[in-house]
Amino acid sequence: MKNFTHLSEHAPEELLALADAALALKKAPPRDRPLEGRSLAFCFMNPSLRTQTSCEAAAASLGAHPITLNLGSGGAWQMEHRDGAVMDGAAAEHLKEAVPVLSRYCAALGLRSFPSGASWDEDKAEPYLSAFRKYSTVPVINLESASGHPGQALADLMTIRERMNPKGRNFLLTWAPHRKALPMAVPNSAAEIAAAAGMNVTIARPEGYDLPPETMARVRALCAAGGSTLRVTDRVPEAYDGAHAVYAKSWGALARYGQPPPADPVFRARWMPTADKMRRAAEDALFLHCLPVRRGLEVADDVLDGPWSAVIDEAENRLHAAKAVLLALLAPGKLIVQK
Ligand code: CP
């Protein structure tokens, strides 16, 4: 593996093997510090609890030295990515210098760079992540970009795999209410990895909240290749019927890009996952959310505190997924790959 930035660059078999390797690492962490003496830079342009902590903890557990850089927020310099820019604005350094410099110090570079929310056409080009890939001489890890959150998706797949063989099971991705227009990275990656795992994918969303056409084309192709189904609906709570895994997430509408969803209480109540809705799902269904979650707005307390909730296991799995990704990139011989 050269980089870990987009799920679409990996075959479904590779993603499943990586999830299984991460589960093996969860059971038996390596004792021999396979990344001893190496430094890793995790660059954040946006806030994080799980991603930053799990990456640092994963690096430390493998013997590496993690360095977290908060770009442009009182930590490291604010970065410019545009070729030919006259740099008389806030950015003091260009990625053309910064990324090669970091590559001289570190064995891998991670980047979190959220979309601006101004234009999807500009955001989907992922200018900062693209610049990291272009200028880095070491592997690059996407810690959440405009279009994807692959490390989260790997942890999501692990959490499902811990409880069931996903192939042929029903995966519901349901839109959830929020006060902001959130990025589409997590739902894109969740739908993609469920399809890659051979699950029947249902996406329940209000009219106008379709995932980007590029994502839908990939999910459709993965479902077709794996012999599973893809359904898009605005019928809730019916969409919950028979679901084995329910994944809730809010995201912004492409047609009203960057604008918050309606605050109408009836609309919010219709779309918020509740215990009543979860009771329509399959027996032993699990409930997933990448966190952070706004209780009582995005998801009801009775779901997060109920028997379905796997959100803490899912967050723990970020740690083991990060270890698997680091080993796959830097010491693949140390990964236990199931045959
Ligand atoms: N799920 C996730 O990426 O969490 P953070 O934003 O806290 O890193």
Coordinates of C-alpha atoms and ligand atoms in Angstrom, one line a residue:
M1 CA 0.0 0.0 0.0
K2 CA 1.5 3.4 -1.1
N3 CA -1.0 5.7 0.6
F4 CA -4.3 5.3 2.5
T5 CA -6.4 8.3 1.3
H6 CA -9.3 6.9 -0.7
L7 CA -11.2 3.7 -0.3
S8 CA -11.7 3.6 -4.1
E9 CA -8.0 2.9 -4.5
H10 CA -8.3 -0.4 -2.7
A11 CA -10.0 -3.6 -3.8
P12 CA -12.8 -4.9 -1.6
E13 CA -10.6 -7.9 -0.7
E14 CA -7.8 -5.6 0.4
L15 CA -10.2 -3.6 2.7
L16 CA -11.6 -6.8 4.2
A17 CA -8.1 -8.1 4.8
L18 CA -7.1 -4.8 6.4
A19 CA -10.2 -4.9 8.7
D20 CA -9.4 -8.5 9.7
A21 CA -5.7 -7.6 10.3
A22 CA -6.9 -4.7 12.5
L23 CA -9.1 -7.2 14.5
A24 CA -6.1 -9.5 14.9
L25 CA -4.1 -6.5 16.2
K26 CA -6.9 -5.8 18.7
K27 CA -6.7 -9.3 20.0
A28 CA -2.9 -9.5 20.1
P29 CA -1.0 -6.1 19.9
P30 CA 2.5 -6.5 18.5
R31 CA 5.1 -6.6 21.3
D32 CA 8.3 -5.9 19.2
R33 CA 7.8 -2.2 18.5
P34 CA 7.9 -2.6 14.7
L35 CA 8.0 1.2 14.0
E36 CA 10.7 1.9 16.6
G37 CA 12.8 4.9 15.7
R38 CA 10.4 6.4 13.2
S39 CA 8.4 9.6 13.5
L40 CA 4.9 10.2 12.1
A41 CA 3.3 13.6 11.5
F42 CA -0.5 14.0 11.9
C43 CA -1.6 17.3 10.5
F44 CA -5.0 18.8 11.5
M45 CA -6.7 21.7 9.9
N46 CA -9.9 20.9 11.9
P47 CA -10.7 19.7 15.4
S48 CA -10.6 16.0 16.4
L49 CA -10.9 13.8 19.5
R50 CA -10.9 10.2 18.2
T51 CA -8.7 10.6 15.1
Q52 CA -5.9 12.5 16.7
T53 CA -5.9 10.4 19.9
S54 CA -6.2 7.0 18.1
C55 CA -3.4 7.9 15.6
E56 CA -1.1 9.1 18.4
A57 CA -1.9 6.0 20.5
A58 CA -1.5 3.6 17.6
A59 CA 1.9 5.1 16.7
A60 CA 3.1 4.9 20.3
S61 CA 2.0 1.3 20.6
L62 CA 4.0 0.4 17.5
G63 CA 7.1 2.1 18.9
A64 CA 6.9 5.2 16.6
H65 CA 7.0 8.9 17.8
P66 CA 3.8 10.7 16.9
I67 CA 3.9 14.5 16.1
T68 CA 0.5 16.3 15.9
L69 CA 0.6 19.6 14.0
N70 CA -2.4 21.9 14.1
L71 CA -2.0 23.8 10.8
G72 CA -2.9 27.5 11.0
S73 CA -4.5 27.6 14.4
G74 CA -1.6 28.9 16.6
G75 CA 0.4 25.7 16.0
A76 CA 2.1 25.3 12.7
W77 CA 1.9 27.9 9.9
Q78 CA -1.2 28.3 7.9
M79 CA -0.6 26.7 4.5
E80 CA -1.1 27.8 0.9
H81 CA -1.9 25.1 -1.7
R82 CA -2.5 27.1 -4.9
D83 CA 0.1 27.0 -7.6
G84 CA 1.3 30.4 -8.5
A85 CA -0.4 32.1 -5.5
V86 CA 1.0 35.5 -4.5
M87 CA 1.2 34.8 -0.8
D88 CA 0.2 38.1 0.7
G89 CA -2.7 36.6 2.7
A90 CA -2.9 34.6 6.0
A91 CA -0.9 31.6 4.7
A92 CA 2.8 31.9 5.6
E93 CA 4.0 28.7 4.0
H94 CA 3.3 26.8 0.8
L95 CA 2.7 23.0 0.9
K96 CA 5.3 22.8 -1.8
E97 CA 8.0 23.4 0.8
A98 CA 6.2 22.2 4.0
V99 CA 5.3 18.7 2.8
P100 CA 8.8 17.7 1.4
V101 CA 10.3 19.1 4.7
L102 CA 8.0 16.9 6.8
S103 CA 8.8 14.0 4.5
R104 CA 12.5 14.4 5.5
Y105 CA 11.6 14.1 9.2
C106 CA 8.8 11.6 9.2
A107 CA 8.0 8.1 7.8
A108 CA 4.4 9.0 7.0
L109 CA 2.1 12.0 7.0
G110 CA -1.6 12.2 7.9
L111 CA -3.9 15.1 7.1
R112 CA -7.3 16.1 8.2
S113 CA -8.8 18.8 5.9
F114 CA -12.5 19.4 5.9
P115 CA -14.4 21.0 3.0
S116 CA -14.8 24.7 3.0
G117 CA -18.6 24.4 2.5
A118 CA -18.6 27.1 -0.2
S119 CA -18.5 25.0 -3.4
W120 CA -18.7 21.2 -3.8
D121 CA -16.9 21.4 -7.1
E122 CA -13.9 23.1 -5.4
D123 CA -14.2 21.0 -2.2
K124 CA -14.3 17.6 -4.0
A125 CA -10.9 18.4 -5.6
E126 CA -9.5 18.2 -2.1
P127 CA -6.7 20.7 -2.7
Y128 CA -4.8 20.2 0.5
L129 CA -4.9 16.4 0.5
S130 CA -4.0 16.4 -3.2
A131 CA -1.0 18.7 -2.5
F132 CA 0.1 16.3 0.3
R133 CA 0.0 13.4 -2.1
K134 CA 1.8 15.4 -4.8
Y135 CA 4.6 16.7 -2.7
S136 CA 5.1 14.0 -0.1
T137 CA 7.9 11.4 -0.6
V138 CA 6.5 9.2 2.2
P139 CA 3.0 7.6 2.5
V140 CA 0.0 9.9 3.1
I141 CA -3.0 9.0 5.3
N142 CA -6.3 10.7 4.9
L143 CA -7.6 11.6 8.4
E144 CA -10.9 12.9 6.9
S145 CA -11.2 15.0 3.7
A146 CA -14.1 16.4 1.8
S147 CA -15.1 13.1 0.2
G148 CA -13.9 10.4 2.6
H149 CA -12.9 9.2 6.0
P150 CA -11.2 5.8 5.2
G151 CA -9.8 5.1 8.7
Q152 CA -13.3 5.6 10.2
A153 CA -14.8 3.2 7.5
L154 CA -12.2 0.6 8.4
A155 CA -13.2 0.8 12.1
D156 CA -16.9 0.7 11.0
L157 CA -16.3 -2.5 9.1
M158 CA -14.3 -4.0 12.0
T159 CA -17.3 -3.3 14.3
I160 CA -19.7 -5.0 12.0
R161 CA -17.3 -8.0 11.4
E162 CA -17.0 -8.5 15.2
R163 CA -20.7 -9.2 15.3
M164 CA -21.6 -10.8 12.0
N165 CA -20.4 -11.9 8.6
P166 CA -21.5 -8.8 6.7
K167 CA -22.0 -10.5 3.3
G168 CA -25.7 -10.5 2.4
R169 CA -26.7 -8.6 5.6
N170 CA -28.7 -5.4 5.4
F171 CA -26.9 -2.0 6.0
L172 CA -29.0 1.1 6.6
L173 CA -27.3 4.5 6.3
T174 CA -29.8 7.0 7.6
W175 CA -29.5 10.7 7.4
A176 CA -29.9 12.4 10.8
P177 CA -30.8 16.0 11.8
H178 CA -28.2 18.6 12.7
R179 CA -27.9 22.3 13.1
K180 CA -25.1 22.6 10.6
A181 CA -24.5 21.3 7.0
L182 CA -21.9 18.6 7.9
P183 CA -19.4 17.1 5.4
M184 CA -20.3 14.0 3.4
A185 CA -17.0 12.2 4.1
V186 CA -18.3 9.8 6.7
P187 CA -21.5 8.7 4.9
N188 CA -19.6 8.4 1.6
S189 CA -17.1 6.1 3.2
A190 CA -19.7 4.2 5.3
A191 CA -21.8 3.4 2.2
E192 CA -18.7 2.4 0.2
I193 CA -17.3 0.0 2.7
A194 CA -20.6 -1.6 3.4
A195 CA -21.0 -2.2 -0.3
A196 CA -17.4 -3.5 -0.5
A197 CA -18.2 -6.0 2.3
G198 CA -21.1 -7.4 0.2
M199 CA -23.9 -5.8 2.3
N200 CA -27.3 -4.8 0.9
V201 CA -27.1 -1.0 1.2
T202 CA -30.2 1.2 1.9
I203 CA -29.6 4.9 2.1
A204 CA -32.5 6.8 3.8
R205 CA -32.3 10.5 3.3
P206 CA -34.7 13.4 2.8
E207 CA -35.3 14.6 -0.8
G208 CA -32.4 16.7 -1.9
Y209 CA -29.9 15.0 0.4
D210 CA -28.5 12.4 -2.1
L211 CA -24.8 11.5 -1.7
P212 CA -22.6 12.8 -4.5
P213 CA -23.0 11.1 -7.9
E214 CA -19.4 9.9 -7.8
T215 CA -20.1 8.1 -4.5
M216 CA -23.3 6.6 -5.7
A217 CA -21.6 5.3 -8.9
R218 CA -19.0 3.5 -6.8
V219 CA -21.5 2.1 -4.3
R220 CA -23.7 0.9 -7.2
A221 CA -20.7 -0.8 -8.9
L222 CA -19.5 -2.4 -5.6
C223 CA -23.0 -3.8 -4.9
A224 CA -23.3 -5.1 -8.5
A225 CA -19.9 -6.8 -8.3
G226 CA -20.7 -8.3 -4.9
G227 CA -24.2 -9.4 -5.8
S228 CA -25.9 -7.2 -3.2
T229 CA -28.6 -4.5 -3.6
L230 CA -28.7 -0.8 -3.4
R231 CA -31.8 1.2 -2.5
V232 CA -32.3 4.9 -1.9
T233 CA -35.5 6.0 0.0
D234 CA -37.1 8.8 1.9
R235 CA -39.4 6.4 3.7
V236 CA -38.6 6.3 7.4
P237 CA -39.2 4.5 9.7
E238 CA -39.9 1.7 7.1
A239 CA -36.2 1.9 6.0
Y240 CA -35.3 0.4 9.3
D241 CA -37.2 -2.9 8.7
G242 CA -34.9 -5.8 8.8
A243 CA -31.7 -3.8 9.0
H244 CA -28.7 -5.7 10.6
A245 CA -26.6 -2.5 11.0
V246 CA -28.0 1.0 11.2
Y247 CA -25.5 3.8 10.6
A248 CA -26.7 7.3 11.4
K249 CA -25.0 10.4 10.2
S250 CA -26.0 13.9 9.2
W251 CA -24.7 15.6 6.0
G252 CA -25.4 18.7 4.0
A253 CA -27.5 18.9 0.8
L254 CA -25.5 19.3 -2.4
A255 CA -28.3 21.5 -3.9
R256 CA -28.1 23.9 -0.9
Y257 CA -24.4 23.4 -0.3
G258 CA -23.2 24.7 3.0
Q259 CA -26.7 25.7 4.2
P260 CA -28.0 24.1 7.4
P261 CA -30.9 21.6 7.3
P262 CA -34.4 22.6 8.3
A263 CA -34.8 23.2 12.0
D264 CA -38.5 22.3 11.8
P265 CA -39.2 20.0 14.9
V266 CA -41.5 17.7 12.9
F267 CA -38.8 17.2 10.2
R268 CA -36.2 16.6 12.9
A269 CA -38.4 14.1 14.8
R270 CA -39.0 12.2 11.6
W271 CA -35.3 11.7 10.8
M272 CA -33.8 11.3 14.3
P273 CA -33.0 7.6 15.1
T274 CA -35.1 6.5 18.1
A275 CA -35.6 3.3 20.0
D276 CA -39.0 2.9 18.3
K277 CA -37.4 3.0 14.9
M278 CA -34.6 0.6 16.0
R279 CA -37.2 -1.9 17.2
R280 CA -38.1 -2.3 13.5
A281 CA -34.6 -3.5 12.7
A282 CA -33.5 -7.1 12.8
E283 CA -33.0 -8.8 16.2
D284 CA -29.5 -8.1 17.5
A285 CA -29.1 -5.2 15.1
L286 CA -26.3 -2.8 15.9
F287 CA -26.3 0.9 15.8
L288 CA -23.3 2.8 14.6
H289 CA -22.3 6.5 14.6
C290 CA -18.7 7.8 14.0
L291 CA -19.0 10.3 16.9
P292 CA -19.1 13.1 17.9
V293 CA -22.9 12.9 18.2
R294 CA -25.4 15.5 19.3
R295 CA -27.7 13.7 21.7
G296 CA -31.4 14.5 21.4
L297 CA -30.9 16.2 18.1
E298 CA -29.0 13.8 15.8
V299 CA -29.7 10.6 17.8
A300 CA -32.1 9.9 20.7
D301 CA -30.6 9.0 24.0
D302 CA -32.6 5.8 24.1
V303 CA -30.6 4.6 21.0
L304 CA -27.2 5.7 22.2
D305 CA -27.9 4.2 25.7
G306 CA -29.8 1.2 24.3
P307 CA -28.7 -2.4 23.6
W308 CA -28.1 -1.7 19.9
S309 CA -25.4 0.9 20.4
A310 CA -21.9 -0.1 19.3
V311 CA -20.5 3.4 19.1
I312 CA -17.9 3.1 21.9
D313 CA -16.6 -0.2 20.4
E314 CA -16.6 1.6 17.0
A315 CA -14.5 4.4 18.4
E316 CA -12.1 2.0 20.1
N317 CA -11.7 0.3 16.7
R318 CA -10.2 3.5 15.3
L319 CA -7.1 2.7 17.4
H320 CA -6.7 -0.8 15.9
A321 CA -7.6 0.3 12.4
A322 CA -4.9 3.0 12.7
K323 CA -2.3 0.4 13.8
A324 CA -3.2 -1.8 10.8
V325 CA -2.9 1.1 8.3
L326 CA 0.4 2.2 9.7
L327 CA 1.8 -1.3 9.5
A328 CA 0.4 -1.8 6.0
L329 CA 2.1 1.3 4.9
L330 CA 5.4 1.0 6.8
A331 CA 6.0 -2.6 7.9
P332 CA 3.6 -4.8 5.9
G333 CA 5.5 -7.9 6.9
K334 CA 4.2 -7.4 10.5
L335 CA 0.5 -7.5 9.5
I336 CA -1.3 -10.8 10.1
V337 CA -3.3 -11.2 7.0
Q338 CA -6.0 -14.0 7.2
K339 CA -6.2 -16.2 4.1
Ligands
CP1 N1 -15.1 10.1 14.2 C1 -14.1 11.0 14.2 O1 -13.3 11.2 13.2 O2 -14.0 11.7 15.3 P1 -13.1 13.0 15.5 O3 -13.7 14.1 14.6 O4 -13.2 13.3 17.0 O5 -11.7 12.7 15.1

